[in-house]
Amino acid sequence: MPAARSEGPRVSAATATPVKSPGAGPPRRTPAGPLAVGLAAALLLSLVCGVALGASDLTWGEVLRLLWAGLTGGTLGADETAAYSIVWEIRFPRTLLAAVVGAGLATTGVAVQAMVRNALADPFVLGISYGAAVGANAVILFGTFAALGIWALSVSAFASALAAMTLVYAVARSAHGLTPLRLILTGTAMSYGFSAVTTLMVFGAERGEAARSALMWLLGSLSGASWNALPIAAATVAAGLAYLALSSGRLNALAMGDETAAALGVNPERLRRELFVVTAGVTAAVVAVSGAIGFVGLMVPHLVRMLVGADHRRVLAVAPLMGAVLLVWVDILSRLLLAPAELPVGVITAVVGVPLFLVLMRRRGYAFGGR
């Protein structure tokens, strides 16, 4: 593995990099190790809060006892069956899935921004999310794949996401290879096309609960979480994170430009192709179980870079934890703000994330491409 410089004052005009403002001192950095440990502790606390907080009237003591009984196989009274189902069958898998989805979106956001070297990139830029929406809407609105039962939505969304990924890759690839500009343009164009298809599907369907469910899915929702959905999503996110962590040195080289990466012994086209497959697979897996949740993949990588710098070894150690904590609390808010009704998760990520992002950006002197 070539030794790659991880930080510099201006590594690329297209890469989001913290830079020193004129007249100001060097950007303050938070040590990645203690920050990761603190976020891991915050994630454990957030998971407990995610299980304990909800519309049902359960005390913290009851929730902790039922959760412990589920984890250790303890004995419960017959009158606790309903409460146990709420804690163990509904809230706990949902909270865990929120953490997995948040970690996956944040991780792929880091990878996509490095892959296309664009500060505005996130998992949606590849067109995968709206590609998954076509398959999901087919199930919600028209009952496609009804024979698959509870798996119909996830399987259809995942299959259509993979089809979209293949289409984007085939169109973006040219005789000159897989370039960042062609990826962005192709992914963006495909996103508009898939979005138009999903809109037509909603308008063509009968109005009512199905159209509302389709809209909720498009804005992101974890209401369909179950133990069955958790293993595949968790395994896919873990595999993607492991690959990216092992490739952090090459990501640093790629972020400095193709010419610099090649000079450091990294094949930029091959790495970009690998990143495309990994990020598309992780995005398809998380979108299939949570819907199209926006802003996490865009915001979290920038927040992490403001704190720990641009070195991908530090960024990838912190971003998954921050994404997991963020989405667990967003899901809690989505359940509590208008209980017993639920708000779309994507609405809360935007409402909470936009002002926080702008405030932090101004306070930390963060700049995109040296501007």
PDB file of C-alpha atoms in Angstrom, residues 123-236:
ATOM      1  CA  PRO A 123     -25.335   8.131  -1.889  1.00  0.00           C
ATOM      2  CA  PHE A 124     -28.223   9.634  -3.839  1.00  0.00           C
ATOM      3  CA  VAL A 125     -25.916  10.997  -6.527  1.00  0.00           C
ATOM      4  CA  LEU A 126     -25.447   7.508  -7.972  1.00  0.00           C
ATOM      5  CA  GLY A 127     -29.169   7.195  -8.715  1.00  0.00           C
ATOM      6  CA  ILE A 128     -29.411   4.039  -6.589  1.00  0.00           C
ATOM      7  CA  SER A 129     -31.902   5.384  -4.045  1.00  0.00           C
ATOM      8  CA  TYR A 130     -34.507   6.456  -6.568  1.00  0.00           C
ATOM      9  CA  GLY A 131     -33.892   3.247  -8.482  1.00  0.00           C
ATOM     10  CA  ALA A 132     -34.851   1.347  -5.321  1.00  0.00           C
ATOM     11  CA  ALA A 133     -37.926   3.558  -5.000  1.00  0.00           C
ATOM     12  CA  VAL A 134     -39.282   2.239  -8.306  1.00  0.00           C
ATOM     13  CA  GLY A 135     -39.287  -1.322  -7.003  1.00  0.00           C
ATOM     14  CA  ALA A 136     -40.660  -0.333  -3.597  1.00  0.00           C
ATOM     15  CA  ASN A 137     -43.511   1.636  -5.122  1.00  0.00           C
ATOM     16  CA  ALA A 138     -44.381  -1.293  -7.356  1.00  0.00           C
ATOM     17  CA  VAL A 139     -44.954  -3.360  -4.207  1.00  0.00           C
ATOM     18  CA  ILE A 140     -46.735  -0.662  -2.191  1.00  0.00           C
ATOM     19  CA  LEU A 141     -49.001   0.615  -4.949  1.00  0.00           C
ATOM     20  CA  PHE A 142     -49.620  -2.411  -7.145  1.00  0.00           C
ATOM     21  CA  GLY A 143     -48.880  -5.414  -4.941  1.00  0.00           C
ATOM     22  CA  THR A 144     -46.028  -6.708  -7.103  1.00  0.00           C
ATOM     23  CA  PHE A 145     -44.159  -9.746  -5.704  1.00  0.00           C
ATOM     24  CA  ALA A 146     -47.042 -10.379  -3.280  1.00  0.00           C
ATOM     25  CA  ALA A 147     -46.035 -14.045  -3.208  1.00  0.00           C
ATOM     26  CA  LEU A 148     -42.902 -13.072  -1.257  1.00  0.00           C
ATOM     27  CA  GLY A 149     -44.997 -11.888   1.695  1.00  0.00           C
ATOM     28  CA  ILE A 150     -43.109  -9.722   4.208  1.00  0.00           C
ATOM     29  CA  TRP A 151     -39.996  -9.903   2.052  1.00  0.00           C
ATOM     30  CA  ALA A 152     -41.679  -8.387  -1.022  1.00  0.00           C
ATOM     31  CA  LEU A 153     -40.778  -4.745  -0.292  1.00  0.00           C
ATOM     32  CA  SER A 154     -37.133  -5.365   0.634  1.00  0.00           C
ATOM     33  CA  VAL A 155     -36.506  -7.817  -2.189  1.00  0.00           C
ATOM     34  CA  SER A 156     -38.132  -5.595  -4.810  1.00  0.00           C
ATOM     35  CA  ALA A 157     -36.327  -2.441  -3.624  1.00  0.00           C
ATOM     36  CA  PHE A 158     -32.987  -4.235  -3.491  1.00  0.00           C
ATOM     37  CA  ALA A 159     -33.445  -5.804  -6.944  1.00  0.00           C
ATOM     38  CA  SER A 160     -34.430  -2.522  -8.568  1.00  0.00           C
ATOM     39  CA  ALA A 161     -31.510  -0.778  -6.844  1.00  0.00           C
ATOM     40  CA  LEU A 162     -29.092  -3.326  -8.279  1.00  0.00           C
ATOM     41  CA  ALA A 163     -30.691  -2.894 -11.726  1.00  0.00           C
ATOM     42  CA  ALA A 164     -30.256   0.886 -11.410  1.00  0.00           C
ATOM     43  CA  MET A 165     -26.643   0.397 -10.317  1.00  0.00           C
ATOM     44  CA  THR A 166     -25.923  -1.763 -13.363  1.00  0.00           C
ATOM     45  CA  LEU A 167     -27.567   0.748 -15.687  1.00  0.00           C
ATOM     46  CA  VAL A 168     -25.650   3.708 -14.224  1.00  0.00           C
ATOM     47  CA  TYR A 169     -22.370   1.819 -14.441  1.00  0.00           C
ATOM     48  CA  ALA A 170     -22.977   0.736 -18.059  1.00  0.00           C
ATOM     49  CA  VAL A 171     -23.866   4.265 -19.188  1.00  0.00           C
ATOM     50  CA  ALA A 172     -21.160   6.047 -17.186  1.00  0.00           C
ATOM     51  CA  ARG A 173     -18.352   3.826 -18.372  1.00  0.00           C
ATOM     52  CA  SER A 174     -16.659   4.943 -21.567  1.00  0.00           C
ATOM     53  CA  ALA A 175     -13.511   4.221 -23.515  1.00  0.00           C
ATOM     54  CA  HIS A 176     -11.722   6.546 -21.079  1.00  0.00           C
ATOM     55  CA  GLY A 177     -12.855   4.539 -18.082  1.00  0.00           C
ATOM     56  CA  LEU A 178     -15.101   5.498 -15.159  1.00  0.00           C
ATOM     57  CA  THR A 179     -14.499   9.204 -14.615  1.00  0.00           C
ATOM     58  CA  PRO A 180     -15.965  11.287 -11.740  1.00  0.00           C
ATOM     59  CA  LEU A 181     -17.750  13.703 -14.053  1.00  0.00           C
ATOM     60  CA  ARG A 182     -19.476  10.954 -16.051  1.00  0.00           C
ATOM     61  CA  LEU A 183     -20.516   9.222 -12.816  1.00  0.00           C
ATOM     62  CA  ILE A 184     -22.062  12.398 -11.406  1.00  0.00           C
ATOM     63  CA  LEU A 185     -23.820  13.336 -14.633  1.00  0.00           C
ATOM     64  CA  THR A 186     -25.098   9.821 -15.262  1.00  0.00           C
ATOM     65  CA  GLY A 187     -26.209   9.270 -11.666  1.00  0.00           C
ATOM     66  CA  THR A 188     -27.944  12.649 -11.497  1.00  0.00           C
ATOM     67  CA  ALA A 189     -29.725  12.121 -14.822  1.00  0.00           C
ATOM     68  CA  MET A 190     -30.825   8.637 -13.788  1.00  0.00           C
ATOM     69  CA  SER A 191     -32.088   9.985 -10.448  1.00  0.00           C
ATOM     70  CA  TYR A 192     -34.343  12.446 -12.251  1.00  0.00           C
ATOM     71  CA  GLY A 193     -35.580   9.680 -14.528  1.00  0.00           C
ATOM     72  CA  PHE A 194     -36.313   7.249 -11.682  1.00  0.00           C
ATOM     73  CA  SER A 195     -37.943  10.063  -9.686  1.00  0.00           C
ATOM     74  CA  ALA A 196     -40.248  10.794 -12.628  1.00  0.00           C
ATOM     75  CA  VAL A 197     -41.177   7.113 -12.860  1.00  0.00           C
ATOM     76  CA  THR A 198     -42.048   6.914  -9.154  1.00  0.00           C
ATOM     77  CA  THR A 199     -44.131  10.107  -9.413  1.00  0.00           C
ATOM     78  CA  LEU A 200     -46.062   8.663 -12.333  1.00  0.00           C
ATOM     79  CA  MET A 201     -46.649   5.470 -10.363  1.00  0.00           C
ATOM     80  CA  VAL A 202     -48.083   7.427  -7.412  1.00  0.00           C
ATOM     81  CA  PHE A 203     -50.344   9.506  -9.644  1.00  0.00           C
ATOM     82  CA  GLY A 204     -51.457   6.426 -11.562  1.00  0.00           C
ATOM     83  CA  ALA A 205     -52.424   4.532  -8.431  1.00  0.00           C
ATOM     84  CA  GLU A 206     -55.679   4.841  -6.538  1.00  0.00           C
ATOM     85  CA  ARG A 207     -55.531   7.537  -3.868  1.00  0.00           C
ATOM     86  CA  GLY A 208     -55.605   6.455  -0.265  1.00  0.00           C
ATOM     87  CA  GLU A 209     -53.404   4.613   2.170  1.00  0.00           C
ATOM     88  CA  ALA A 210     -51.201   3.076  -0.539  1.00  0.00           C
ATOM     89  CA  ALA A 211     -50.220   6.491  -1.943  1.00  0.00           C
ATOM     90  CA  ARG A 212     -49.529   7.740   1.596  1.00  0.00           C
ATOM     91  CA  SER A 213     -47.346   4.705   2.300  1.00  0.00           C
ATOM     92  CA  ALA A 214     -45.434   5.290  -0.928  1.00  0.00           C
ATOM     93  CA  LEU A 215     -44.828   8.916   0.032  1.00  0.00           C
ATOM     94  CA  MET A 216     -43.653   7.884   3.511  1.00  0.00           C
ATOM     95  CA  TRP A 217     -41.204   5.418   1.974  1.00  0.00           C
ATOM     96  CA  LEU A 218     -39.859   8.062  -0.401  1.00  0.00           C
ATOM     97  CA  LEU A 219     -39.187  10.354   2.590  1.00  0.00           C
ATOM     98  CA  GLY A 220     -37.688   7.563   4.680  1.00  0.00           C
ATOM     99  CA  SER A 221     -39.297   5.409   7.355  1.00  0.00           C
ATOM    100  CA  LEU A 222     -38.205   2.658   9.740  1.00  0.00           C
ATOM    101  CA  SER A 223     -41.733   1.583  10.645  1.00  0.00           C
ATOM    102  CA  GLY A 224     -41.294  -1.718   8.786  1.00  0.00           C
ATOM    103  CA  ALA A 225     -38.217  -2.753  10.788  1.00  0.00           C
ATOM    104  CA  SER A 226     -38.044  -6.347  11.984  1.00  0.00           C
ATOM    105  CA  TRP A 227     -35.484  -8.900  13.121  1.00  0.00           C
ATOM    106  CA  ASN A 228     -35.646 -10.464   9.649  1.00  0.00           C
ATOM    107  CA  ALA A 229     -34.451  -7.251   7.971  1.00  0.00           C
ATOM    108  CA  LEU A 230     -31.561  -6.652  10.352  1.00  0.00           C
ATOM    109  CA  PRO A 231     -28.929  -9.353   9.553  1.00  0.00           C
ATOM    110  CA  ILE A 232     -28.608  -8.673   5.809  1.00  0.00           C
ATOM    111  CA  ALA A 233     -28.402  -4.901   6.247  1.00  0.00           C
ATOM    112  CA  ALA A 234     -25.939  -5.181   9.167  1.00  0.00           C
ATOM    113  CA  ALA A 235     -23.700  -7.675   7.349  1.00  0.00           C
ATOM    114  CA  THR A 236     -23.647  -5.552   4.179  1.00  0.00           C
TER     115      THR A 236
END
